[in-house]
Coordinates of C-alpha atoms and ligand atoms in Angstrom, one line a residue:
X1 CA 24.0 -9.2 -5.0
X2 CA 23.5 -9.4 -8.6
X3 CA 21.3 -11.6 -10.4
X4 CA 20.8 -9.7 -13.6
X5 CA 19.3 -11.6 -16.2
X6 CA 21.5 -12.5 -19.3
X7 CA 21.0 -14.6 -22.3
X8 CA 22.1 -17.3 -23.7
X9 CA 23.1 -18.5 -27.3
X10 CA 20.0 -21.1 -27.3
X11 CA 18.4 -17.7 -26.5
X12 CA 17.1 -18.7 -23.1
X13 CA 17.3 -15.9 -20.9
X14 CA 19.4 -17.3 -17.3
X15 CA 20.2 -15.1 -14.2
X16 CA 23.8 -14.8 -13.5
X17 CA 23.4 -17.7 -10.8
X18 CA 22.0 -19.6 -13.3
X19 CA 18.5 -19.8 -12.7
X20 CA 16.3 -20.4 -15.8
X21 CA 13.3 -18.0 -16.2
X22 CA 10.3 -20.5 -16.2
X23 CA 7.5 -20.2 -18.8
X24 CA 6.0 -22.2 -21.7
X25 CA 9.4 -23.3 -23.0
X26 CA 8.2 -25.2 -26.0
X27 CA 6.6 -22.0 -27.2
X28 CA 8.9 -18.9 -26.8
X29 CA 6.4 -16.2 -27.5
X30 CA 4.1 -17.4 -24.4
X31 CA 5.5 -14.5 -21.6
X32 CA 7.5 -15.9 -19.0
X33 CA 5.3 -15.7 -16.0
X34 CA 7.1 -17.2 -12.9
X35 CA 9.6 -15.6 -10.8
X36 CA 13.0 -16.3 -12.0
X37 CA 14.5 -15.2 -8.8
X38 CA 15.9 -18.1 -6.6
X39 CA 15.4 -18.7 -3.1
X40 CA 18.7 -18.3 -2.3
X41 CA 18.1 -14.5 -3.8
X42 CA 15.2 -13.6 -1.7
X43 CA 17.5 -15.1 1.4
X44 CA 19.9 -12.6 0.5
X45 CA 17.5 -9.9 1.1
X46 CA 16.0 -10.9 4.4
X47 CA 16.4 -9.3 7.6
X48 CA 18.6 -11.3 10.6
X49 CA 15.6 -11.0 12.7
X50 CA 13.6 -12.8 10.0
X51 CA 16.7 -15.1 9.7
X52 CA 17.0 -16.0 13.2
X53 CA 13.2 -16.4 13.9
X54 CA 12.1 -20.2 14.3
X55 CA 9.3 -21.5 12.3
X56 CA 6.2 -21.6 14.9
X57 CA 6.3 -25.0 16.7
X58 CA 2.5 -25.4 16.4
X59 CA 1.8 -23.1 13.2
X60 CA 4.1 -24.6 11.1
X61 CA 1.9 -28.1 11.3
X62 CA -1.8 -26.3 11.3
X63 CA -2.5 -26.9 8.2
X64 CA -1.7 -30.6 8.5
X65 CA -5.0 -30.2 10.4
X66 CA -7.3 -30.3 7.4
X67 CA -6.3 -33.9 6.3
X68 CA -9.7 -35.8 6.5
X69 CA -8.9 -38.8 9.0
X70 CA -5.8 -37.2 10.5
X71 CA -6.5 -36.7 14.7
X72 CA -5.1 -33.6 16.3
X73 CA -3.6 -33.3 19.5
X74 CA -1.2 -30.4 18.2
X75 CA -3.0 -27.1 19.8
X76 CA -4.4 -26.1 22.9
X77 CA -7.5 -24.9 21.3
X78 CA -10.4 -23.8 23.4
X79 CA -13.5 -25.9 22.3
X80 CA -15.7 -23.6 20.3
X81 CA -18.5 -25.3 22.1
X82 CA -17.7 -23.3 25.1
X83 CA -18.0 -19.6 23.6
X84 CA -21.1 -18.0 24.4
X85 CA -21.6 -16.3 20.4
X86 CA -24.2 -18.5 19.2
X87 CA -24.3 -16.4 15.7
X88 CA -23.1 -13.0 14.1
X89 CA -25.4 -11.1 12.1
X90 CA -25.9 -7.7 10.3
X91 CA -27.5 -6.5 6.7
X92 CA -25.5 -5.5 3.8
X93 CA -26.3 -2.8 2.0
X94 CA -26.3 -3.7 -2.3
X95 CA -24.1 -2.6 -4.2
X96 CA -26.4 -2.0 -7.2
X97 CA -29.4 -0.5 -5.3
X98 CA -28.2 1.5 -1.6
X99 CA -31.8 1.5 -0.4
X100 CA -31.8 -2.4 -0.1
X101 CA -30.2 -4.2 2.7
X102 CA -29.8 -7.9 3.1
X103 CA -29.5 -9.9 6.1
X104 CA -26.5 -11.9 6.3
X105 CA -25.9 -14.2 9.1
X106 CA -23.0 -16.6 10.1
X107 CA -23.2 -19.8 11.8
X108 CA -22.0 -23.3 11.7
X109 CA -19.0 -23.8 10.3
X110 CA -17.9 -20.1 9.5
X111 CA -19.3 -19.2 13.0
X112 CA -16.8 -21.8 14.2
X113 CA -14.3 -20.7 12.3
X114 CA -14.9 -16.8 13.1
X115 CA -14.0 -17.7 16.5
X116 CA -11.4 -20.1 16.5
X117 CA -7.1 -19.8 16.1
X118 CA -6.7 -20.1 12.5
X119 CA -3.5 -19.9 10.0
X120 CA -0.9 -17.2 10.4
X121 CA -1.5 -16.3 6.7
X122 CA -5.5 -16.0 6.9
X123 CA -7.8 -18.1 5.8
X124 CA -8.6 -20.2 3.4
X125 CA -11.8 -19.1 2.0
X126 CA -10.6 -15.2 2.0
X127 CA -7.3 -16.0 0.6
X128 CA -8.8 -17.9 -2.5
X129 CA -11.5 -15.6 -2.8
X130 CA -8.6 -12.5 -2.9
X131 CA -6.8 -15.1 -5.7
X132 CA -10.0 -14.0 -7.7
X133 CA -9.7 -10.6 -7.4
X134 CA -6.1 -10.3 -8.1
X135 CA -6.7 -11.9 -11.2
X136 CA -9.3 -9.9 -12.0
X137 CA -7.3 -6.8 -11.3
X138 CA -3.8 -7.5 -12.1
X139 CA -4.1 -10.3 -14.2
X140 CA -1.6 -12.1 -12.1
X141 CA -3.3 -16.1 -11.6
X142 CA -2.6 -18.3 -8.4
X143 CA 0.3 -21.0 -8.5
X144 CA 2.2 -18.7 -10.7
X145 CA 5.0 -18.1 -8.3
X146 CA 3.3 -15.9 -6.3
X147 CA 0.3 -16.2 -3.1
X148 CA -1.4 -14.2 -0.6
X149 CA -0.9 -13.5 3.0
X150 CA -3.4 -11.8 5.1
X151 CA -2.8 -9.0 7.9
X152 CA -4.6 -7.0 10.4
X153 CA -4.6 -3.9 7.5
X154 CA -1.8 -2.9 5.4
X155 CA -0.5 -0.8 7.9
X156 CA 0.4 -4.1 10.0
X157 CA 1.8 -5.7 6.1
X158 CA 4.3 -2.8 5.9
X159 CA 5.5 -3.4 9.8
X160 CA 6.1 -6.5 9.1
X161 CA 7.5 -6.4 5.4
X162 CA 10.3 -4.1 6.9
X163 CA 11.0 -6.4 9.5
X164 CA 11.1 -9.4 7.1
X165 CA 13.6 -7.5 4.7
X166 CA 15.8 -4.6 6.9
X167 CA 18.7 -4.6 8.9
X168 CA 20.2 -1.1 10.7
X169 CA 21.9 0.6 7.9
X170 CA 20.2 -1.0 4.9
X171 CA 19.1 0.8 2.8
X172 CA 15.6 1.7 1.3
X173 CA 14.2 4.1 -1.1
X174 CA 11.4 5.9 -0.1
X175 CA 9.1 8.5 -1.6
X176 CA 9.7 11.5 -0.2
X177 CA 7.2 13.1 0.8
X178 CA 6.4 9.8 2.3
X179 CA 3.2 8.1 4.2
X180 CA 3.3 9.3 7.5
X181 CA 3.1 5.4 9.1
X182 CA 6.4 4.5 7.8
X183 CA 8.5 6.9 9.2
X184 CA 8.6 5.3 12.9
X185 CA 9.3 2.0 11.6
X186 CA 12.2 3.5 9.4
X187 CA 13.3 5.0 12.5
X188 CA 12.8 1.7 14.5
X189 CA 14.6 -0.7 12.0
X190 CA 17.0 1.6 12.0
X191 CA 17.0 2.0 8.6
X192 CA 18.8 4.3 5.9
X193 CA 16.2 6.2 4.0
X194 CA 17.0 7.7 0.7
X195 CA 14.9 9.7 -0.2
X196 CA 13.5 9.9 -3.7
X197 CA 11.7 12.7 -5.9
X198 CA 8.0 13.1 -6.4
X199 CA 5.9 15.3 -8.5
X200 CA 2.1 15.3 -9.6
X201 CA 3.2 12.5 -11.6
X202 CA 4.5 10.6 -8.8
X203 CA 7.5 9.1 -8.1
X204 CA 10.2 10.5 -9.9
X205 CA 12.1 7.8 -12.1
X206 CA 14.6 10.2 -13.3
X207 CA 15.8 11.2 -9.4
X208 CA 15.8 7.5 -9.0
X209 CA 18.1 6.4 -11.7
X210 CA 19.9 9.2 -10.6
X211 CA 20.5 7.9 -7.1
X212 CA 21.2 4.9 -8.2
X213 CA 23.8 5.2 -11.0
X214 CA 26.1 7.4 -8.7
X215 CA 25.5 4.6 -5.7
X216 CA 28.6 4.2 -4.1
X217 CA 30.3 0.5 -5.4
X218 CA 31.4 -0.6 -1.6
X219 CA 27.7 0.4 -0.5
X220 CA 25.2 -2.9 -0.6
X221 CA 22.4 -1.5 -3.4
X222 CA 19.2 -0.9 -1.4
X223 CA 16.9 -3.4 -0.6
X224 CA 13.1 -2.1 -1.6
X225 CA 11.6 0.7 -2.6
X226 CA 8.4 2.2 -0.7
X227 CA 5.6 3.7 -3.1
X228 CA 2.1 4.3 -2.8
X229 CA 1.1 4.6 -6.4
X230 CA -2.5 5.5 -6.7
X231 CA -3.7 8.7 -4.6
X232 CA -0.6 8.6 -2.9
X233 CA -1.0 9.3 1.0
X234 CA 0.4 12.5 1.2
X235 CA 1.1 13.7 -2.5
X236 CA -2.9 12.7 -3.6
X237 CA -0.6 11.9 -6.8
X238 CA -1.2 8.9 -9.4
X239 CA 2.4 7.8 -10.7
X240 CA 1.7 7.7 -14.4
X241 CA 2.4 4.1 -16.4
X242 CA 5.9 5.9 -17.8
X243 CA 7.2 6.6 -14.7
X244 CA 5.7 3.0 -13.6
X245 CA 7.4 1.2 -16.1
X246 CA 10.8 3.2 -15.9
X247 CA 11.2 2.7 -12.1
X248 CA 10.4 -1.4 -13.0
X249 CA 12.9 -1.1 -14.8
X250 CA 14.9 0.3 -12.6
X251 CA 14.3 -2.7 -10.1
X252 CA 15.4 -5.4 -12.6
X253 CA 18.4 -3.2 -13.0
X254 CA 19.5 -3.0 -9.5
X255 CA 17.3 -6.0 -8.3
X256 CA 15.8 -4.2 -5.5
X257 CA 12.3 -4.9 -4.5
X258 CA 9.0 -2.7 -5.4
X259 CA 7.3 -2.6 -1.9
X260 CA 3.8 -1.3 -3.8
X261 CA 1.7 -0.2 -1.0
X262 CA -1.5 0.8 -2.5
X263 CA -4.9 0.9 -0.5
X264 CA -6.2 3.8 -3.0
X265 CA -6.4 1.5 -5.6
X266 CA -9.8 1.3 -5.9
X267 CA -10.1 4.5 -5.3
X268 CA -9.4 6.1 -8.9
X269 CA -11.7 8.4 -10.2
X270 CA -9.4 9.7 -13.2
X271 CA -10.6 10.5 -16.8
X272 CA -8.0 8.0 -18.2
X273 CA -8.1 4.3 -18.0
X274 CA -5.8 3.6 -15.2
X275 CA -2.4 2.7 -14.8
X276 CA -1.6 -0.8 -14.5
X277 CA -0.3 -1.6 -10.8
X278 CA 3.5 -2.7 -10.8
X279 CA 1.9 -6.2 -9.5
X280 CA 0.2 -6.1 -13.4
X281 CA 3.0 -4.8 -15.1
X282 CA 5.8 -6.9 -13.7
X283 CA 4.1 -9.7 -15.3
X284 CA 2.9 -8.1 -18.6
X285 CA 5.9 -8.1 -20.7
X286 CA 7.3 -11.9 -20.2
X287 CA 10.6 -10.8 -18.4
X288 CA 9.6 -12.5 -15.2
X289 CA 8.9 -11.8 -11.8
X290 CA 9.1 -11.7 -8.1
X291 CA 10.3 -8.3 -7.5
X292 CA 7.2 -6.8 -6.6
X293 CA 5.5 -7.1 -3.0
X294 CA 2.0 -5.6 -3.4
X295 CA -0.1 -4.4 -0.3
X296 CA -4.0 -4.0 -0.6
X297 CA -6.5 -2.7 2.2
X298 CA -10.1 -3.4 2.7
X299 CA -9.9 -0.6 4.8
X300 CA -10.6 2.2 2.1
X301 CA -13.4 -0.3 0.6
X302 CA -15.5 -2.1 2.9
X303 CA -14.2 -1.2 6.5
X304 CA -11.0 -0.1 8.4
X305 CA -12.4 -1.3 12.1
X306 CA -12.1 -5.1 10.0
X307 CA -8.1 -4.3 9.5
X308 CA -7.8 -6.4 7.0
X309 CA -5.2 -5.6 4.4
X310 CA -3.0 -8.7 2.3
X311 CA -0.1 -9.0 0.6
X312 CA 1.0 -10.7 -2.8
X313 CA 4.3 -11.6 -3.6
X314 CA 6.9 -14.2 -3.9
X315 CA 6.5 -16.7 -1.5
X316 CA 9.4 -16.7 0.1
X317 CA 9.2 -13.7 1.1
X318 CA 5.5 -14.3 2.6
X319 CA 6.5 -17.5 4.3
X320 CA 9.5 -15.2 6.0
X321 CA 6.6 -12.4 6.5
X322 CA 4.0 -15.4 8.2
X323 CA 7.1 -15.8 10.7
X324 CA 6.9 -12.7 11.9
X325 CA 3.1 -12.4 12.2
X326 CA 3.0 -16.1 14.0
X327 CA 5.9 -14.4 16.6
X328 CA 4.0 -11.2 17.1
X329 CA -0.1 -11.0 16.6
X330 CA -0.3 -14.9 15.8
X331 CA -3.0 -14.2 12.8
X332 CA -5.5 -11.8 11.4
X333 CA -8.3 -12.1 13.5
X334 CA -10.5 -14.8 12.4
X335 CA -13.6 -12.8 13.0
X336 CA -12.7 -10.1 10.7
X337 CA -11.7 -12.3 8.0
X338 CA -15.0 -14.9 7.9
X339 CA -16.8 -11.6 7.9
X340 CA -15.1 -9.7 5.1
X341 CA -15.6 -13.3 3.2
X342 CA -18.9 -13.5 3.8
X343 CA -19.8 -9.9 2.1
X344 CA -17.1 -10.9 -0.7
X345 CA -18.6 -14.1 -1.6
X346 CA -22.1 -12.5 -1.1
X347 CA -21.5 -9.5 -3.6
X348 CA -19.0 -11.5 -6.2
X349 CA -16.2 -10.0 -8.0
X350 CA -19.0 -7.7 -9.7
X351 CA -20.3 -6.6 -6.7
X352 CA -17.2 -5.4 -5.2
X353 CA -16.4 -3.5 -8.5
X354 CA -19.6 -1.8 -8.6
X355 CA -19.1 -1.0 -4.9
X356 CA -15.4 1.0 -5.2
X357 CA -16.7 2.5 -8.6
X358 CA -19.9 4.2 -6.2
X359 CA -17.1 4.9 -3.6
X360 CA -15.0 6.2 -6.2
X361 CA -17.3 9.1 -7.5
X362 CA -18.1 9.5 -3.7
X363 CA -15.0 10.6 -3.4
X364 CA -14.8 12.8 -6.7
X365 CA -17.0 14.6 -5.6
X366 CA -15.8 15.3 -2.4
X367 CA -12.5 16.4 -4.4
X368 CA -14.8 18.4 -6.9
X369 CA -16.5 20.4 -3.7
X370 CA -13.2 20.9 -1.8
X371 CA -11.4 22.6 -5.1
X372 CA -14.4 24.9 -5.3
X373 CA -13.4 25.9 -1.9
X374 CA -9.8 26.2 -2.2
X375 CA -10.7 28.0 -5.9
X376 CA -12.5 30.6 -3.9
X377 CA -10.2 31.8 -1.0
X378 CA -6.9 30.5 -1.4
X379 CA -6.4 31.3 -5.2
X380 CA -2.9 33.2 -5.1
X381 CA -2.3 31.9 -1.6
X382 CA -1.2 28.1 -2.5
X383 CA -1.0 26.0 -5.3
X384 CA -1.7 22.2 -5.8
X385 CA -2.7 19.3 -8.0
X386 CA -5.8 18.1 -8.5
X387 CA -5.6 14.5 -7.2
X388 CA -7.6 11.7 -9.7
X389 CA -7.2 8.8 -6.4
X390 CA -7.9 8.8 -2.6
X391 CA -8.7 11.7 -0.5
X392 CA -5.7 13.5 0.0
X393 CA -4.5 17.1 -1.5
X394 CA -0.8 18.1 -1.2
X395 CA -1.1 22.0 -1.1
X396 CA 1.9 24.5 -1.1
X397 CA 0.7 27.9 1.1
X398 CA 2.7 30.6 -0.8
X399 CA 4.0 32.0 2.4
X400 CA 6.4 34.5 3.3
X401 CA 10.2 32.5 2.7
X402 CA 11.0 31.1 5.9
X403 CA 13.8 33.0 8.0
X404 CA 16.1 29.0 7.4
X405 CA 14.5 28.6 4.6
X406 CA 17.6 27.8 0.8
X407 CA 14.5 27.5 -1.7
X408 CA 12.9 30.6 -0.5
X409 CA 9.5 28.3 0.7
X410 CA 7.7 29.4 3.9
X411 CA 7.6 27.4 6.9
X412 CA 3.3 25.6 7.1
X413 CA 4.5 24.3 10.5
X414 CA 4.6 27.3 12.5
X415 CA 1.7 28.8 10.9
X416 CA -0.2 25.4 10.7
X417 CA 0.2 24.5 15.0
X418 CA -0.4 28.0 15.5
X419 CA -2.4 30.5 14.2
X420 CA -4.5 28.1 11.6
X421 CA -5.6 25.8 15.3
X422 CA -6.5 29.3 17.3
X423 CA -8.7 30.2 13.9
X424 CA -10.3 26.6 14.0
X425 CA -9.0 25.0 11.2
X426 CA -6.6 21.8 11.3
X427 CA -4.4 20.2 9.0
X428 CA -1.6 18.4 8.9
X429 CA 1.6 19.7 7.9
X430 CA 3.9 18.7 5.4
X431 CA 6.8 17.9 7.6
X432 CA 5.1 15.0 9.5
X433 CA 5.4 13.5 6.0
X434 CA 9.5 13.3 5.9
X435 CA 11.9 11.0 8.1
X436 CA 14.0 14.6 8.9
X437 CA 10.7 16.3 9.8
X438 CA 12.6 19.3 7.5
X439 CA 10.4 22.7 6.6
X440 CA 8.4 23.0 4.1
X441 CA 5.4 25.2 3.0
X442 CA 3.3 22.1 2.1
X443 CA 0.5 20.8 4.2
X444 CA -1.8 17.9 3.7
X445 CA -5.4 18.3 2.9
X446 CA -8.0 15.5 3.8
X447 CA -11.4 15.9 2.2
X448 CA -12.6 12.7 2.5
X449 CA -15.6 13.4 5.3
X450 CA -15.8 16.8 5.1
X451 CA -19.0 18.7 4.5
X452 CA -19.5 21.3 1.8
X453 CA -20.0 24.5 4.7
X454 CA -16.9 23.1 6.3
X455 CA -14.9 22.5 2.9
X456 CA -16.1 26.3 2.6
X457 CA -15.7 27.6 6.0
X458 CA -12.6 26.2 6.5
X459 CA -10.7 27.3 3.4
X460 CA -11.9 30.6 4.2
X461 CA -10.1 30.7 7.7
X462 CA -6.8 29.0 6.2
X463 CA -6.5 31.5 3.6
X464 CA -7.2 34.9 6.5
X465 CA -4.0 33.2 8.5
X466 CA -1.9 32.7 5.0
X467 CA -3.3 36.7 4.1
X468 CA -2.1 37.9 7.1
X469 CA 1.2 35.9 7.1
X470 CA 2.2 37.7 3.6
X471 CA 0.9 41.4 5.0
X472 CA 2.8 40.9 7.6
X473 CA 6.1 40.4 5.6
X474 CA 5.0 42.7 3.1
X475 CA 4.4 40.3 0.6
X476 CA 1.8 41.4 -1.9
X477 CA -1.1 39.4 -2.5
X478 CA -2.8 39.7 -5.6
Ligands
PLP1 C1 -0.5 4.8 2.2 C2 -1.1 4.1 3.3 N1 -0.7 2.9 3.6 C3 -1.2 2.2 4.6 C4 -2.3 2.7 5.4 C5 -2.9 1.8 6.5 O1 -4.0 1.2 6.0 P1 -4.7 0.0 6.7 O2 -5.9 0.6 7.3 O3 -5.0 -1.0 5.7 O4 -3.7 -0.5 7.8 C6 -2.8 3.9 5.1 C7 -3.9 4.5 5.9 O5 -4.3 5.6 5.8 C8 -2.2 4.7 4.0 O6 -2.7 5.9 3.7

């Protein structure tokens, strides 16, 4: 599989199947902005599940539903008439001033909708109010080889994103350490995880190349790549735009897919301007796109009982994605969706970024309080970066070198199940967070709800178990 772009003497630029890059072509200096990638390449890189699944009898001719004129007997719909919810209501707190509320209510035609079957991909109003925001935020504009599909959160998005693309024994990149939720799909697709690098910086480019320009020439290259790029879920880490637009590279090289999951997006509360997302950047410089696969999440912004979440990518790949969703949960539920619309449309594009920049100190702060905490007891006892998105900290304990242990680390498990729980403090530890479950001394520190006594309190009683872990072993602590 290689469609690597070349270039030819007119000075087009062609991929080796001969698929010209689409842009302005009467003006050369306007940035190519559609994917250049053919259907028959994103074919090559679907699963045989996704391959083998029929298009939905009845979903595939919903939308043939909205024709005016056109009479449907296609769907067994039950007659909305007949459900006893008569309205939904509930008061929205402003963005601009939290001590006012407004009362929102849906009837008629979104109540109707709320409660009815609707698309396998979401709904229209949601889906072209996201097209907004993705514009706003990426600078990435709709009908330029790219659209939205809705899920029940990005958890469900990823599920289904690794069914769409992986086979047993393909194989995918993945940070390592890695979200938690992706290691029993891995393990249920069967997958062949290859681990890659991280650091405070993120993902580490460098180990990447590395993997990949000693890949074996009779192994297929891997598929995707897995990264969560702001406030990574475990790390806390922020991949910085170098190491963004070195692993991009990277793809084009290789041609593997950048599955970006990121619902800590709006979550940044770093000093600098923040990185472009690899949605933004894959676009930026002209070269074309459709290798990146971007998952957001309402979850972290305006609810995670909604489970809303959608992705935005090439649309082959989404209409292979829709399969699977219109096989397995049918849709997003329509209730969730005309409800998260209907606080969207209410606040505008401005009112949601007001909203996550609130959040977004929220959550500073909770950062700011916990590091006074950790500052205070465990200085000398563990080490860790200071996380500028989301609500995790990655934190080595400085314990005793485990008896297995080659890099002379200590072992958080043991001490973490044990000791740590019968002294009232819980966490979890850093081996949940790779495919092996291998040792480590790291564990993973959420401070997102915490209180500033417990931030204090429970700091204190991590760092007596750590103490007494070192004066045990006779490890000086200074
Ligand atoms: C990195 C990452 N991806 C996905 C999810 C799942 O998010 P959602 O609620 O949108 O399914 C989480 C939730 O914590 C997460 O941390």
């Amino acid at each position: 599989m290689n469609l690597g772009i070349e270039t030819t003497t007119q000075g087009e630029e062609k991929d080796t199947k001969g698929a010209l890059i689409l842009g302005d072509q009467k003006n050369p200096a306007t940035p190519a902005i559609f994917s250049h990638f053919t259907n028959e390449f994103y074919a090559s890189l679907l699963s045989e599940s996704s391959n083998s699944l029929p298009p939905s009898a009845i979903r595939s001719l919903m939308h043939h539903r909205d024709r005016p004129g056109l009479i449907s007997f296609l769907a067994g719909d039950p007659a909305p008439s007949t459900f006893p919810i008569t309205s939904l209501s509930f008061t929205l707190r402003s963005p601009t001033d939290p001590s006012t509320e407004t009362p929102i209510t849906i009837k008629g035609e979104d109540l109707e909708t709320s409660l009815k079957y609707t698309a396998s991909r979401g709904i229209n109003s949601l889906i072209d109010w996201l097209y907004g925001i993705q514009e706003h935020s990426h600078g990435r504009k709709r009908g330029e080889g790219w659209r939205i599909s809705i899920g029940a959160g990005c958890q469900d998005l990823i599920y289904k994103a690794f069914s769409t693309l992986l086979n047993p024994g393909d194989s995918v990149l993945i940070e390592a350490p890695v979200y938690t939720g992706v290691i029993p799909i891995l393990q249920w697709t069967k997958a062949d995880s290859i681990e890659v690098e991280t650091d405070g910086n993120g993902i580490s480019a460098s180990h990447l190349k590395s993997i990949l320009d000693k890949w074996p020439a009779e192994k297929p290259l891997p598929k995707l790549l897995f990264t969560v790029p702001y406030g990574c879920n475990p790390t806390g880490a922020t991949a910085s735009l170098q190491r963004r637009l070195e692993v991009l590279a990277l793809a084009r090289k290789y041609n593997f897919l950048i599955l970006e999951d990121d619902p800590y997006f709006y979550l940044y509360y770093g000093p600098e301007p923040r990185p472009a997302s690899y949605f933004h950047l894959e676009a930026a410089d002209g070269r074309g796109v459709g290798l990146v696969l971007r998952l957001d999440s309402l979850s972290k912004v305006l609810s995670s009982g909604l489970r809303i979440g959608f992705a935005s990518g090439p649309e082959a790949l989404l209409d292979a994605l829709d399969k699977h969703t219109s096989s397995s949960n049918l849709q997003p539920a329509s209730v969730s969706q005309v409800i998260a619309h209907s606080v969207l449309s209410h606040w505008g594009i401005d009112g949601l970024l007001t909203h996550t920049a609130t959040i977004s100190l929220f959550y500073k702060s909770k950062r700011d309080m916990i590091e006074v905490a950790m500052k205070k007891h465990l200085s000398g006892l563990a080490v860790w970066n200071s996380p500028v998105s989301g609500m995790f900290i990655w934190m080595k304990l400085l314990l005793p070198p485990a008896p297995s242990s080659i890099d002379g680390d200590g072992d958080s498990n043991h001490l973490i199940q044990t000791k740590a729980l019968e002294r009232g403090v819980l966490a979890l530890p850093g081996s949940a967070f790779f495919p092996n479950g291998r040792m480590t001394a790291y564990v993973r520190v959420a401070f997102s709800v915490l209180t500033e006594e417990q931030a204090d309190v429970g700091m204190r009683r991590l760092a007596e178990v750590v103490r007494e872990e070192r004066d045990a072993a006779g490890v000086a602590t200074p």
